[in-house]
Coordinates of N, CA and C in Angstrom, one line a residue:
X1 N 32.1 1.8 -9.2 CA 32.2 2.9 -10.1 C 30.6 3.3 -10.5
X2 N 30.2 2.0 -10.9 CA 28.6 2.0 -11.5 C 27.8 2.3 -10.2
X3 N 27.7 2.1 -8.9 CA 27.4 2.6 -8.0 C 27.6 4.1 -7.6
X4 N 28.4 4.6 -8.0 CA 28.8 6.1 -7.8 C 27.6 6.4 -9.0
X5 N 27.9 6.2 -9.8 CA 26.9 6.7 -11.4 C 25.5 6.6 -11.2
X6 N 25.1 5.4 -10.5 CA 23.7 5.4 -10.2 C 23.1 6.7 -9.2
X7 N 24.1 6.3 -8.1 CA 23.8 7.5 -7.0 C 23.8 8.8 -7.7
X8 N 24.5 9.2 -8.4 CA 24.4 10.5 -8.8 C 23.1 10.8 -10.0
X9 N 23.1 10.0 -10.7 CA 21.9 10.0 -11.7 C 20.4 9.9 -10.5
X10 N 20.5 9.4 -9.3 CA 19.2 9.3 -8.4 C 19.3 10.9 -7.8
X11 N 20.6 11.5 -7.8 CA 20.5 12.7 -6.7 C 19.9 13.8 -7.9
X12 N 20.6 14.1 -9.1 CA 20.0 14.8 -10.2 C 18.8 14.9 -10.4
X13 N 18.4 13.3 -10.6 CA 16.7 13.3 -10.9 C 16.3 14.1 -10.0
X14 N 16.3 13.7 -8.8 CA 15.4 14.3 -7.4 C 16.0 15.7 -7.4
X15 N 16.8 15.8 -7.5 CA 17.5 17.6 -7.5 C 16.4 18.3 -8.8
X16 N 16.2 17.7 -9.6 CA 15.3 18.5 -10.7 C 13.7 18.7 -10.2
X17 N 13.2 17.5 -9.9 CA 12.0 17.1 -9.4 C 11.9 18.3 -8.1
X18 N 12.7 18.4 -7.1 CA 12.5 19.1 -6.2 C 12.4 20.4 -6.4
X19 N 13.6 20.9 -7.2 CA 13.4 22.3 -7.9 C 11.6 22.9 -8.7
X20 N 11.5 22.0 -9.3 CA 10.4 21.9 -10.2 C 9.2 22.0 -9.1
X21 N 9.1 21.4 -7.9 CA 8.0 21.2 -7.0 C 8.0 22.7 -6.3
X22 N 9.3 23.0 -5.9 CA 9.8 24.3 -5.1 C 9.1 25.6 -5.9
X23 N 9.1 25.4 -7.3 CA 8.8 26.9 -8.3 C 7.3 26.4 -8.6
X24 N 7.0 25.2 -8.7 CA 5.6 25.3 -9.0 C 4.7 25.4 -8.0
X25 N 4.8 24.4 -6.9 CA 3.7 24.3 -5.6 C 4.2 25.5 -4.9
X26 N 5.8 26.0 -4.3 CA 6.1 27.1 -3.7 C 5.4 28.4 -4.5
X27 N 5.9 28.6 -5.9 CA 5.5 29.9 -6.5 C 3.9 29.8 -6.4
X28 N 3.0 29.0 -6.3 CA 1.8 29.4 -6.5 C 1.4 29.5 -4.9
X29 N 1.9 28.9 -3.9 CA 1.5 29.3 -2.7 C 1.5 30.7 -2.5
X30 N 2.9 31.2 -2.6 CA 3.4 32.6 -2.1 C 2.2 33.4 -3.1
X31 N 2.2 33.1 -4.4 CA 1.1 33.7 -5.2 C -0.3 34.5 -4.8
X32 N -0.9 32.9 -4.2 CA -2.2 32.7 -3.3 C -2.2 33.6 -2.1
X33 N -0.9 33.1 -1.3 CA -1.0 34.3 0.2 C -0.9 35.6 -0.2
X34 N -0.2 35.9 -1.3 CA -0.1 37.8 -1.6 C -1.7 37.9 -2.3
X35 N -2.1 36.8 -2.8 CA -3.5 37.5 -3.5 C -4.5 37.3 -1.9
X36 N -4.4 36.6 -1.0 CA -5.1 36.7 0.0 C -4.9 37.9 1.0
X37 N -4.0 38.4 1.0 CA -3.5 39.2 1.7 C -4.0 40.7 1.2
X38 N -4.1 40.4 -0.5 CA -5.0 41.6 -1.3 C -6.5 41.8 -1.1
X39 N -7.0 40.2 -0.5 CA -8.3 40.4 -0.5 C -8.9 40.2 0.8
X40 N -7.8 40.6 2.0 CA -8.4 40.5 3.2 C -9.7 41.1 3.9
X41 N -9.9 42.2 2.6 CA -11.2 43.2 3.1 C -12.3 41.9 2.8
X42 N -12.3 40.9 1.7 CA -13.1 40.2 1.8 C -13.2 38.8 2.2
X43 N -13.5 39.0 3.7 CA -13.1 37.8 4.7 C -13.4 36.3 4.0
X44 N -14.4 35.7 3.5 CA -14.6 34.6 3.1 C -13.2 34.1 1.5
X45 N -13.5 34.9 0.9 CA -12.7 34.9 -0.4 C -11.0 34.7 0.3
X46 N -10.6 35.5 0.9 CA -9.3 35.9 1.5 C -9.0 34.6 2.2
X47 N -9.9 34.4 3.2 CA -9.3 33.0 4.1 C -9.3 31.8 3.0
X48 N -10.3 31.6 2.0 CA -10.5 30.4 1.0 C -9.1 30.6 0.1
X49 N -8.7 31.8 -0.2 CA -7.4 31.9 -0.9 C -5.9 31.7 -0.3
X50 N -6.2 31.9 1.2 CA -5.0 31.8 2.3 C -5.0 30.2 2.3
X51 N -5.8 29.2 2.4 CA -6.2 28.0 3.0 C -5.6 27.0 2.0
X52 N -5.6 27.7 0.7 CA -5.2 26.9 -0.6 C -3.7 27.1 -0.6
X53 N -3.5 28.5 -0.6 CA -2.0 28.6 -0.4 C -1.3 27.9 0.5
X54 N -2.0 27.8 1.9 CA -0.7 27.1 2.7 C -0.7 25.4 2.4
X55 N -2.1 24.8 1.7 CA -2.2 23.3 1.4 C -1.1 23.4 0.4
X56 N -1.1 24.3 -0.7 CA 0.0 24.2 -1.5 C 1.5 24.2 -1.0
X57 N 1.5 24.8 0.0 CA 3.3 25.0 0.7 C 3.2 23.9 1.5
X58 N 2.5 23.6 2.0 CA 2.6 22.2 2.8 C 3.0 21.0 1.9
X59 N 2.1 20.8 1.0 CA 2.4 19.7 -0.1 C 3.8 19.8 -0.7
X60 N 4.3 21.1 -1.3 CA 5.5 21.1 -1.3 C 6.7 21.1 -0.6
X61 N 6.7 21.2 1.0 CA 7.1 20.5 1.7 C 7.4 19.2 2.1
X62 N 6.4 18.7 1.8 CA 6.1 17.2 2.4 C 6.9 16.9 0.8
X63 N 6.8 17.0 -0.3 CA 7.3 16.6 -1.5 C 9.0 16.7 -1.3
X64 N 9.3 17.9 -1.2 CA 10.9 18.1 -0.8 C 11.3 17.4 0.2
X65 N 10.8 17.1 1.6 CA 10.9 16.0 2.2 C 11.1 15.0 2.0
X66 N 10.5 14.3 1.0 CA 10.6 12.9 0.6 C 11.5 12.7 -0.5
X67 N 11.9 13.5 -1.0 CA 12.6 13.4 -2.1 C 14.1 13.6 -2.0
X68 N 14.3 14.4 -1.0 CA 15.9 14.8 -0.4 C 16.4 13.7 0.2
X69 N 16.1 12.8 1.2 CA 16.8 11.9 1.5 C 16.8 10.4 0.4
X70 N 16.0 10.4 -0.4 CA 16.1 9.8 -1.5 C 17.2 10.0 -2.3
X71 N 17.6 11.2 -2.4 CA 18.9 11.8 -3.3 C 20.0 11.4 -2.6
X72 N 20.0 12.1 -1.4 CA 21.1 11.8 -0.6 C 21.5 10.4 0.2
X73 N 20.5 9.8 0.8 CA 20.9 8.4 1.2 C 20.4 7.3 0.2
X74 N 19.6 7.6 -0.9 CA 19.4 6.2 -1.5 C 17.9 5.9 -1.6
X75 N 17.4 5.3 -2.7 CA 16.1 5.0 -2.7 C 16.0 4.2 -1.2
X76 N 16.6 3.2 -0.9 CA 16.4 1.6 0.1 C 16.3 2.4 1.0
X77 N 17.5 3.2 1.7 CA 17.5 3.7 3.0 C 16.0 5.0 3.1
X78 N 15.9 5.8 2.4 CA 14.6 6.6 2.1 C 13.4 5.6 2.4
X79 N 13.4 4.3 1.7 CA 12.2 3.5 2.1 C 12.2 3.0 3.4
X80 N 13.3 3.0 4.1 CA 13.1 2.1 5.4 C 12.7 3.2 6.4
X81 N 13.2 4.5 5.8 CA 12.7 6.1 6.8 C 11.3 6.2 7.1
X82 N 10.7 6.3 5.6 CA 9.4 6.9 5.4 C 8.4 5.9 5.3
X83 N 8.6 4.6 5.0 CA 7.8 3.6 4.7 C 7.7 2.6 5.8
X84 N 6.4 2.3 6.1 CA 6.1 1.2 7.3 C 5.4 0.0 6.6
X85 N 6.1 -1.1 6.7 CA 6.0 -2.4 6.3 C 4.8 -3.0 7.0
X86 N 4.3 -3.7 6.4 CA 2.9 -4.8 7.4 C 4.0 -5.7 8.5
X87 N 3.9 -6.0 9.5 CA 4.3 -6.8 10.5 C 4.7 -8.3 9.7
X88 N 3.5 -8.5 9.7 CA 3.6 -10.2 9.0 C 4.1 -10.1 7.9
X89 N 4.6 -9.6 7.1 CA 5.7 -9.5 5.9 C 6.6 -9.4 5.8
X90 N 7.3 -10.3 5.2 CA 8.7 -10.3 5.5 C 9.3 -11.2 4.5
X91 N 10.7 -10.6 3.8 CA 10.9 -11.4 2.6 C 10.7 -13.0 2.8
X92 N 11.2 -13.6 3.6 CA 10.8 -15.1 4.0 C 9.4 -15.5 3.8
X93 N 8.2 -14.7 4.0 CA 7.0 -15.0 4.0 C 6.7 -14.8 2.3
X94 N 7.3 -13.7 1.7 CA 7.2 -13.5 0.4 C 7.9 -14.6 -0.5
X95 N 8.9 -14.7 -0.3 CA 9.5 -16.0 -1.0 C 8.7 -17.3 -0.8
X96 N 8.1 -18.0 0.2 CA 7.5 -19.3 0.4 C 6.4 -19.1 -0.7
X97 N 5.6 -17.7 -0.6 CA 4.6 -17.4 -1.6 C 4.8 -17.4 -2.9
X98 N 5.9 -16.8 -3.3 CA 6.3 -17.3 -4.6 C 6.6 -18.5 -4.9
X99 N 7.1 -19.4 -4.0 CA 7.7 -20.9 -4.2 C 6.2 -21.4 -4.2
X100 N 5.5 -21.0 -3.8 CA 3.8 -22.0 -3.4 C 3.1 -21.7 -4.8
X101 N 3.5 -20.3 -5.5 CA 2.7 -20.3 -6.6 C 3.6 -21.0 -7.7
X102 N 4.5 -21.2 -7.7 CA 5.6 -22.0 -8.7 C 5.6 -23.2 -8.8
X103 N 4.7 -23.8 -7.9 CA 4.4 -24.9 -7.4 C 3.8 -26.1 -8.6
X104 N 3.6 -27.3 -9.1 CA 3.4 -27.7 -10.1 C 2.2 -27.7 -9.7
X105 N 1.2 -27.9 -11.1 CA -0.2 -27.8 -10.7 C -0.7 -29.2 -10.1
X106 N -2.0 -29.2 -9.7 CA -2.3 -30.8 -9.0 C -3.7 -31.1 -9.6
X107 N -4.3 -30.4 -10.8 CA -5.6 -30.5 -11.4 C -5.3 -30.6 -12.7
X108 N -6.1 -31.0 -13.6 CA -5.4 -31.4 -15.3 C -6.2 -30.2 -15.4
X109 N -5.9 -29.9 -16.8 CA -6.3 -28.6 -17.4 C -6.3 -28.8 -18.9
X110 N -7.3 -28.2 -19.8 CA -7.7 -28.5 -20.9 C -7.3 -27.5 -21.8
X111 N -7.0 -27.4 -23.0 CA -7.1 -26.4 -24.0 C -7.8 -25.2 -23.6
X112 N -6.9 -24.2 -23.5 CA -8.0 -22.9 -23.2 C -8.1 -22.7 -21.7
X113 N -7.5 -23.3 -20.8 CA -7.7 -23.4 -19.4 C -6.3 -22.8 -19.0
X114 N -6.8 -22.5 -17.4 CA -5.5 -22.3 -16.6 C -5.8 -22.8 -15.3
X115 N -5.0 -22.3 -14.4 CA -5.3 -22.5 -13.2 C -5.4 -21.6 -12.2
X116 N -6.6 -21.2 -11.0 CA -6.7 -20.3 -10.0 C -6.2 -21.1 -9.2
X117 N -5.1 -20.8 -8.4 CA -4.4 -21.5 -7.3 C -4.8 -20.6 -5.5
X118 N -5.8 -21.1 -5.2 CA -5.8 -19.7 -4.0 C -4.9 -20.5 -2.5
X119 N -4.1 -19.4 -2.5 CA -3.5 -19.3 -0.9 C -3.9 -18.8 0.0
X120 N -4.6 -19.3 0.8 CA -4.9 -18.5 2.1 C -4.3 -18.5 3.2
X121 N -4.2 -17.4 3.8 CA -3.6 -17.2 5.5 C -4.7 -17.8 6.4
X122 N -4.6 -18.5 7.1 CA -5.1 -19.0 8.4 C -4.9 -18.1 9.4
X123 N -6.1 -17.4 9.7 CA -6.2 -16.5 10.7 C -5.9 -17.2 12.4
X124 N -6.1 -16.1 13.3 CA -6.0 -16.9 14.8 C -7.4 -16.8 15.3
X125 N -8.0 -17.9 15.1 CA -9.4 -17.8 15.5 C -9.5 -17.5 17.1
X126 N -8.8 -17.5 17.8 CA -9.1 -16.9 19.1 C -9.6 -15.5 19.2
X127 N -9.3 -14.6 18.1 CA -9.4 -13.3 18.2 C -10.9 -13.1 17.7
X128 N -11.5 -14.0 17.1 CA -13.0 -14.0 17.1 C -13.5 -15.3 17.0
X129 N -14.7 -15.2 18.3 CA -15.1 -16.3 18.5 C -16.4 -16.9 17.8
X130 N -16.6 -16.2 16.6 CA -18.0 -16.1 15.8 C -17.5 -17.0 14.7
X131 N -16.2 -17.6 14.7 CA -16.2 -18.6 13.5 C -15.7 -20.4 14.3
X132 N -16.1 -21.3 13.8 CA -15.6 -22.4 14.3 C -14.0 -23.0 14.0
X133 N -14.0 -23.5 15.1 CA -12.2 -24.0 14.8 C -12.0 -24.4 13.5
X134 N -12.8 -25.3 13.1 CA -12.4 -26.0 11.8 C -12.9 -25.1 10.7
X135 N -13.0 -23.9 10.6 CA -13.9 -23.4 9.6 C -12.8 -23.3 8.6
X136 N -13.0 -23.3 7.3 CA -12.4 -23.2 6.1 C -12.7 -22.2 5.3
X137 N -12.0 -21.5 4.4 CA -12.6 -20.6 3.0 C -13.6 -21.3 2.3
X138 N -14.2 -21.0 1.7 CA -15.1 -20.7 0.4 C -14.8 -20.1 -0.7
X139 N -15.0 -20.4 -1.7 CA -14.3 -19.7 -2.9 C -15.4 -19.9 -4.1
X140 N -15.8 -19.0 -4.7 CA -17.1 -18.6 -5.3 C -16.4 -18.2 -6.9
X141 N -15.9 -19.0 -8.0 CA -15.1 -18.8 -9.0 C -16.2 -18.5 -10.0
X142 N -16.6 -17.1 -10.7 CA -18.0 -17.6 -11.8 C -19.0 -17.9 -11.1
X143 N -19.4 -17.7 -9.5 CA -20.6 -18.1 -9.2 C -20.6 -19.3 -8.9
X144 N -19.4 -20.3 -8.9 CA -19.6 -21.8 -9.0 C -19.0 -21.8 -7.7
X145 N -19.3 -22.6 -6.3 CA -18.9 -22.6 -5.3 C -17.4 -23.6 -5.0
X146 N -16.3 -23.3 -4.5 CA -15.6 -24.6 -3.9 C -15.4 -24.2 -2.7
X147 N -15.8 -25.5 -1.9 CA -15.5 -25.5 -0.8 C -14.0 -26.0 -0.2
X148 N -13.2 -24.8 0.3 CA -11.9 -25.8 0.5 C -11.3 -26.6 1.6
X149 N -11.0 -27.9 1.3 CA -10.9 -28.5 2.7 C -10.0 -28.3 3.8
X150 N -9.2 -27.1 3.8 CA -8.7 -26.7 5.0 C -8.1 -25.2 4.2
X151 N -6.2 -24.9 4.9 CA -6.0 -23.8 4.5 C -4.5 -24.0 3.9
X152 N -4.7 -25.2 3.2 CA -3.5 -25.3 2.0 C -3.6 -24.4 0.9
X153 N -3.2 -24.4 0.1 CA -3.3 -23.8 -1.2 C -4.0 -25.0 -2.2
X154 N -4.9 -24.3 -2.9 CA -6.0 -25.4 -3.8 C -6.0 -24.6 -4.8
X155 N -6.0 -25.7 -6.2 CA -6.0 -25.3 -7.5 C -7.3 -25.6 -7.9
X156 N -7.8 -24.7 -9.1 CA -9.1 -24.8 -9.5 C -8.8 -24.7 -11.1
X157 N -9.0 -25.4 -11.9 CA -9.1 -25.1 -13.4 C -10.7 -24.2 -13.5
X158 N -9.9 -23.0 -14.6 CA -11.0 -22.1 -14.9 C -10.7 -21.7 -16.2
X159 N -11.3 -21.3 -17.0 CA -11.3 -20.3 -18.7 C -10.1 -19.8 -18.6
X160 N -9.2 -19.7 -19.3 CA -8.4 -18.6 -19.0 C -8.6 -17.1 -19.4
X161 N -8.3 -15.9 -18.5 CA -8.6 -15.0 -19.1 C -9.0 -14.1 -17.8
X162 N -9.4 -13.2 -17.7 CA -9.7 -12.7 -16.0 C -11.2 -13.3 -15.4
X163 N -10.8 -13.6 -14.2 CA -11.8 -14.5 -13.5 C -12.4 -14.0 -12.4
X164 N -13.4 -13.7 -12.5 CA -14.3 -13.1 -11.0 C -14.3 -13.7 -9.7
X165 N -13.7 -13.5 -8.6 CA -13.7 -14.7 -7.4 C -14.2 -13.8 -6.3
X166 N -14.8 -14.7 -5.6 CA -15.3 -13.9 -4.2 C -15.3 -15.2 -3.1
X167 N -14.5 -14.5 -1.9 CA -13.9 -15.3 -0.8 C -14.1 -15.4 0.3
X168 N -15.1 -16.4 1.0 CA -15.4 -15.9 2.8 C -15.4 -16.9 3.3
X169 N -15.4 -16.6 4.4 CA -15.5 -17.9 5.5 C -16.8 -18.1 6.5
X170 N -17.4 -19.1 6.4 CA -18.9 -18.8 7.2 C -18.3 -19.1 8.7
X171 N -19.5 -18.1 9.1 CA -19.4 -18.1 10.8 C -20.3 -19.4 11.0
X172 N -20.2 -19.4 12.8 CA -20.9 -20.2 13.4 C -22.3 -20.1 13.2
X173 N -23.2 -19.0 13.2 CA -24.2 -19.1 12.6 C -25.1 -18.9 11.7
X174 N -24.0 -19.6 10.7 CA -24.7 -19.8 9.2 C -24.2 -18.6 8.2
X175 N -23.9 -17.6 8.8 CA -23.5 -16.5 7.7 C -22.3 -16.7 6.9
X176 N -22.3 -15.9 6.1 CA -21.1 -16.1 5.2 C -19.8 -15.5 5.2
X177 N -20.2 -14.6 6.3 CA -18.9 -13.7 6.6 C -18.5 -12.6 5.5
X178 N -17.0 -11.8 6.2 CA -16.6 -10.9 4.9 C -16.3 -11.6 3.9
X179 N -17.2 -11.0 2.7 CA -16.6 -11.2 1.5 C -15.9 -10.4 0.5
X180 N -14.8 -11.3 0.3 CA -14.0 -10.2 -0.6 C -13.9 -11.0 -2.1
X181 N -14.0 -9.8 -2.8 CA -14.1 -10.0 -4.3 C -12.8 -9.5 -5.2
X182 N -12.3 -10.0 -6.2 CA -11.6 -9.4 -7.3 C -11.7 -9.9 -8.3
X183 N -11.2 -9.4 -9.2 CA -11.0 -10.3 -11.0 C -9.1 -10.8 -11.1
X184 N -9.2 -12.0 -11.1 CA -7.7 -12.5 -11.2 C -7.4 -12.7 -12.3
X185 N -6.2 -12.3 -13.1 CA -5.9 -13.0 -14.5 C -5.1 -14.3 -14.4
X186 N -5.9 -15.1 -15.3 CA -5.5 -16.7 -15.2 C -4.7 -16.4 -16.7
X187 N -3.4 -17.3 -16.8 CA -2.7 -17.3 -18.2 C -3.4 -18.6 -18.7
X188 N -3.3 -18.9 -20.0 CA -3.9 -20.3 -20.4 C -2.3 -21.0 -20.2
X189 N -3.0 -22.3 -19.6 CA -1.7 -23.3 -19.3 C -0.9 -22.9 -18.0
X190 N -1.0 -21.7 -17.5 CA -0.4 -21.5 -16.2 C -1.2 -21.4 -15.0
X191 N -0.5 -21.0 -14.1 CA -1.3 -20.5 -13.0 C -1.2 -19.1 -12.4
X192 N -2.8 -18.6 -11.9 CA -2.9 -17.3 -11.6 C -3.3 -17.5 -10.2
X193 N -2.4 -17.2 -8.9 CA -2.3 -16.7 -7.9 C -3.2 -16.0 -7.1
X194 N -3.9 -16.6 -6.4 CA -5.0 -15.6 -5.5 C -4.3 -15.7 -4.3
X195 N -4.1 -14.4 -3.3 CA -3.7 -14.9 -1.9 C -5.3 -14.2 -1.0
X196 N -5.4 -15.1 -0.2 CA -6.6 -14.6 0.6 C -5.8 -14.6 1.8
X197 N -6.5 -13.1 2.7 CA -6.2 -13.0 4.0 C -7.2 -12.1 4.7
X198 N -8.0 -13.3 5.5 CA -9.1 -13.0 6.0 C -8.9 -11.8 7.2
X199 N -10.0 -11.0 7.1 CA -10.0 -9.6 8.4 C -10.2 -10.0 9.8
X200 N -9.9 -11.5 10.6 CA -9.9 -11.5 11.5 C -8.5 -11.6 12.0
X201 N -7.3 -11.6 10.8 CA -5.8 -10.8 11.5 C -5.5 -9.5 11.7
X202 N -5.5 -9.2 12.2 CA -5.3 -8.1 12.8 C -4.1 -6.8 11.6
X203 N -3.1 -7.8 11.7 CA -2.1 -7.2 11.0 C -2.2 -7.2 9.4
X204 N -3.5 -8.0 8.5 CA -3.8 -8.4 7.5 C -5.3 -8.2 7.1
X205 N -5.3 -7.0 6.7 CA -6.8 -6.7 6.6 C -7.2 -7.5 5.3
X206 N -8.5 -8.0 5.2 CA -9.1 -8.4 4.3 C -9.3 -8.1 3.3
X207 N -8.5 -8.7 2.1 CA -8.2 -8.9 0.8 C -7.8 -9.8 0.2
X208 N -7.9 -9.7 -1.5 CA -7.6 -10.9 -2.4 C -6.5 -10.1 -3.5
X209 N -5.1 -10.2 -3.0 CA -4.3 -9.7 -4.0 C -2.9 -10.3 -3.7
X210 N -1.8 -10.2 -4.6 CA -0.8 -10.4 -4.0 C 0.2 -9.8 -3.6
X211 N 0.9 -10.4 -2.5 CA 1.8 -9.6 -1.6 C 3.3 -9.3 -2.0
X212 N 3.5 -9.7 -3.2 CA 4.8 -9.5 -3.6 C 5.0 -8.0 -3.9
X213 N 4.0 -7.2 -3.7 CA 4.1 -5.7 -3.9 C 4.2 -4.7 -2.7
X214 N 3.8 -5.5 -1.5 CA 3.8 -4.7 -0.4 C 5.0 -4.9 0.4
X215 N 6.1 -5.3 0.1 CA 7.6 -5.6 0.9 C 7.7 -3.8 1.2
X216 N 7.8 -3.0 0.1 CA 8.1 -1.5 0.3 C 7.2 -0.8 1.3
X217 N 6.2 -1.6 1.8 CA 5.0 -1.0 2.6 C 4.3 0.1 2.4
X218 N 4.1 1.0 3.0 CA 3.1 1.9 2.9 C 3.4 3.6 3.6
X219 N 3.1 4.7 3.0 CA 4.0 6.1 3.2 C 3.6 5.8 4.6
X220 N 4.2 6.4 5.4 CA 3.8 7.1 6.7 C 3.9 8.6 6.8
X221 N 2.6 9.0 7.0 CA 2.5 10.7 7.4 C 2.8 11.3 8.4
X222 N 3.0 10.2 9.0 CA 3.1 10.8 10.4 C 4.6 11.0 10.4
X223 N 5.7 10.3 9.9 CA 6.9 10.3 9.8 C 7.5 11.4 9.1
X224 N 6.9 11.3 7.8 CA 7.0 12.6 7.0 C 6.7 13.6 7.3
X225 N 5.5 13.6 8.2 CA 5.0 14.9 8.5 C 6.4 15.5 9.9
X226 N 6.5 14.8 10.3 CA 7.5 14.9 11.7 C 9.4 15.3 10.6
X227 N 9.3 14.7 9.8 CA 10.7 15.3 9.1 C 10.8 16.5 8.6
X228 N 9.2 16.8 8.0 CA 9.4 18.1 7.1 C 9.2 19.3 8.2
X229 N 8.8 18.9 9.4 CA 8.7 19.6 10.6 C 10.0 20.4 11.1
X230 N 10.9 18.9 11.2 CA 12.0 19.3 11.4 C 13.1 19.9 10.4
X231 N 12.5 19.5 9.0 CA 13.9 20.4 8.0 C 13.4 21.7 8.2
X232 N 12.1 21.8 8.2 CA 11.9 23.6 8.2 C 12.2 24.2 9.3
X233 N 12.3 23.7 10.4 CA 13.1 24.0 11.5 C 14.4 24.2 11.3
X234 N 15.0 23.2 10.6 CA 16.4 23.4 10.3 C 16.5 24.8 9.5
X235 N 15.9 24.7 8.3 CA 15.7 25.9 7.4 C 15.8 27.1 8.0
X236 N 14.4 27.7 8.9 CA 14.2 28.8 9.5 C 15.5 29.2 10.5
X237 N 16.4 28.1 11.1 CA 17.3 28.5 12.0 C 18.1 28.9 11.5
X238 N 18.7 28.4 10.0 CA 20.0 28.9 9.3 C 19.5 30.1 8.5
X239 N 18.2 30.3 8.8 CA 17.7 31.6 7.9 C 18.1 32.7 8.9
X240 N 17.5 32.4 10.4 CA 17.9 33.5 11.1 C 19.1 33.5 11.5
X241 N 20.2 32.6 11.4 CA 21.7 32.8 11.7 C 22.2 33.8 10.6
X242 N 21.9 33.3 9.4 CA 22.7 34.1 8.2 C 22.2 35.8 8.3
X243 N 20.4 35.9 8.2 CA 20.2 37.6 8.2 C 20.3 37.9 9.7
X244 N 21.0 37.3 10.9 CA 21.4 38.2 11.8 C 20.2 38.1 12.9

């Protein structure tokens, strides 16, 4: 029963947002298109107004197309339908990362300190021969460099707070390689985890961030646009059948 109530709440909220999108975006688009028709003698201004109206109409169609499956199918199925997740990222990978982040610290920490835990992904180096086979990341924490012994987790005691971190992998020719920078929050007496993903992994662009929020994936504009075109086609066909 609770699941039914939850689905009805999602359906009701999405219906309200869809109605608001239709009224605001659709109404604005219609008004701008009518204004463009009125200004058709002023070619440049008329075309500019019509273009803005078209973009508003397209945006409204995309919003409705995204919200309709959320209300009918539910957020989980709609996410699988319109969002594309990284091939390497799976729930098992994220669970392993969470377990690695939660492991006991391996360095002593003093009062006012925390632990910055670097968790690097080892890339497939045969995709890029500019790196040596035994290359390992280098981490600079507040301008102090730490050469990691390998690709396993590595703990560094740092002052608690926001810590400026730069990570790179040295190349064969001595260059630093692609430098990735971010500020990592490290709580006092606890671990602040840093996930390093070198750009040599095709599925994982170089970045420094937590992966746990990426299981949802990114919105596929191709899928959304295709679904919007299908929805508009069905609506137009239904309108033609009703009006004869």
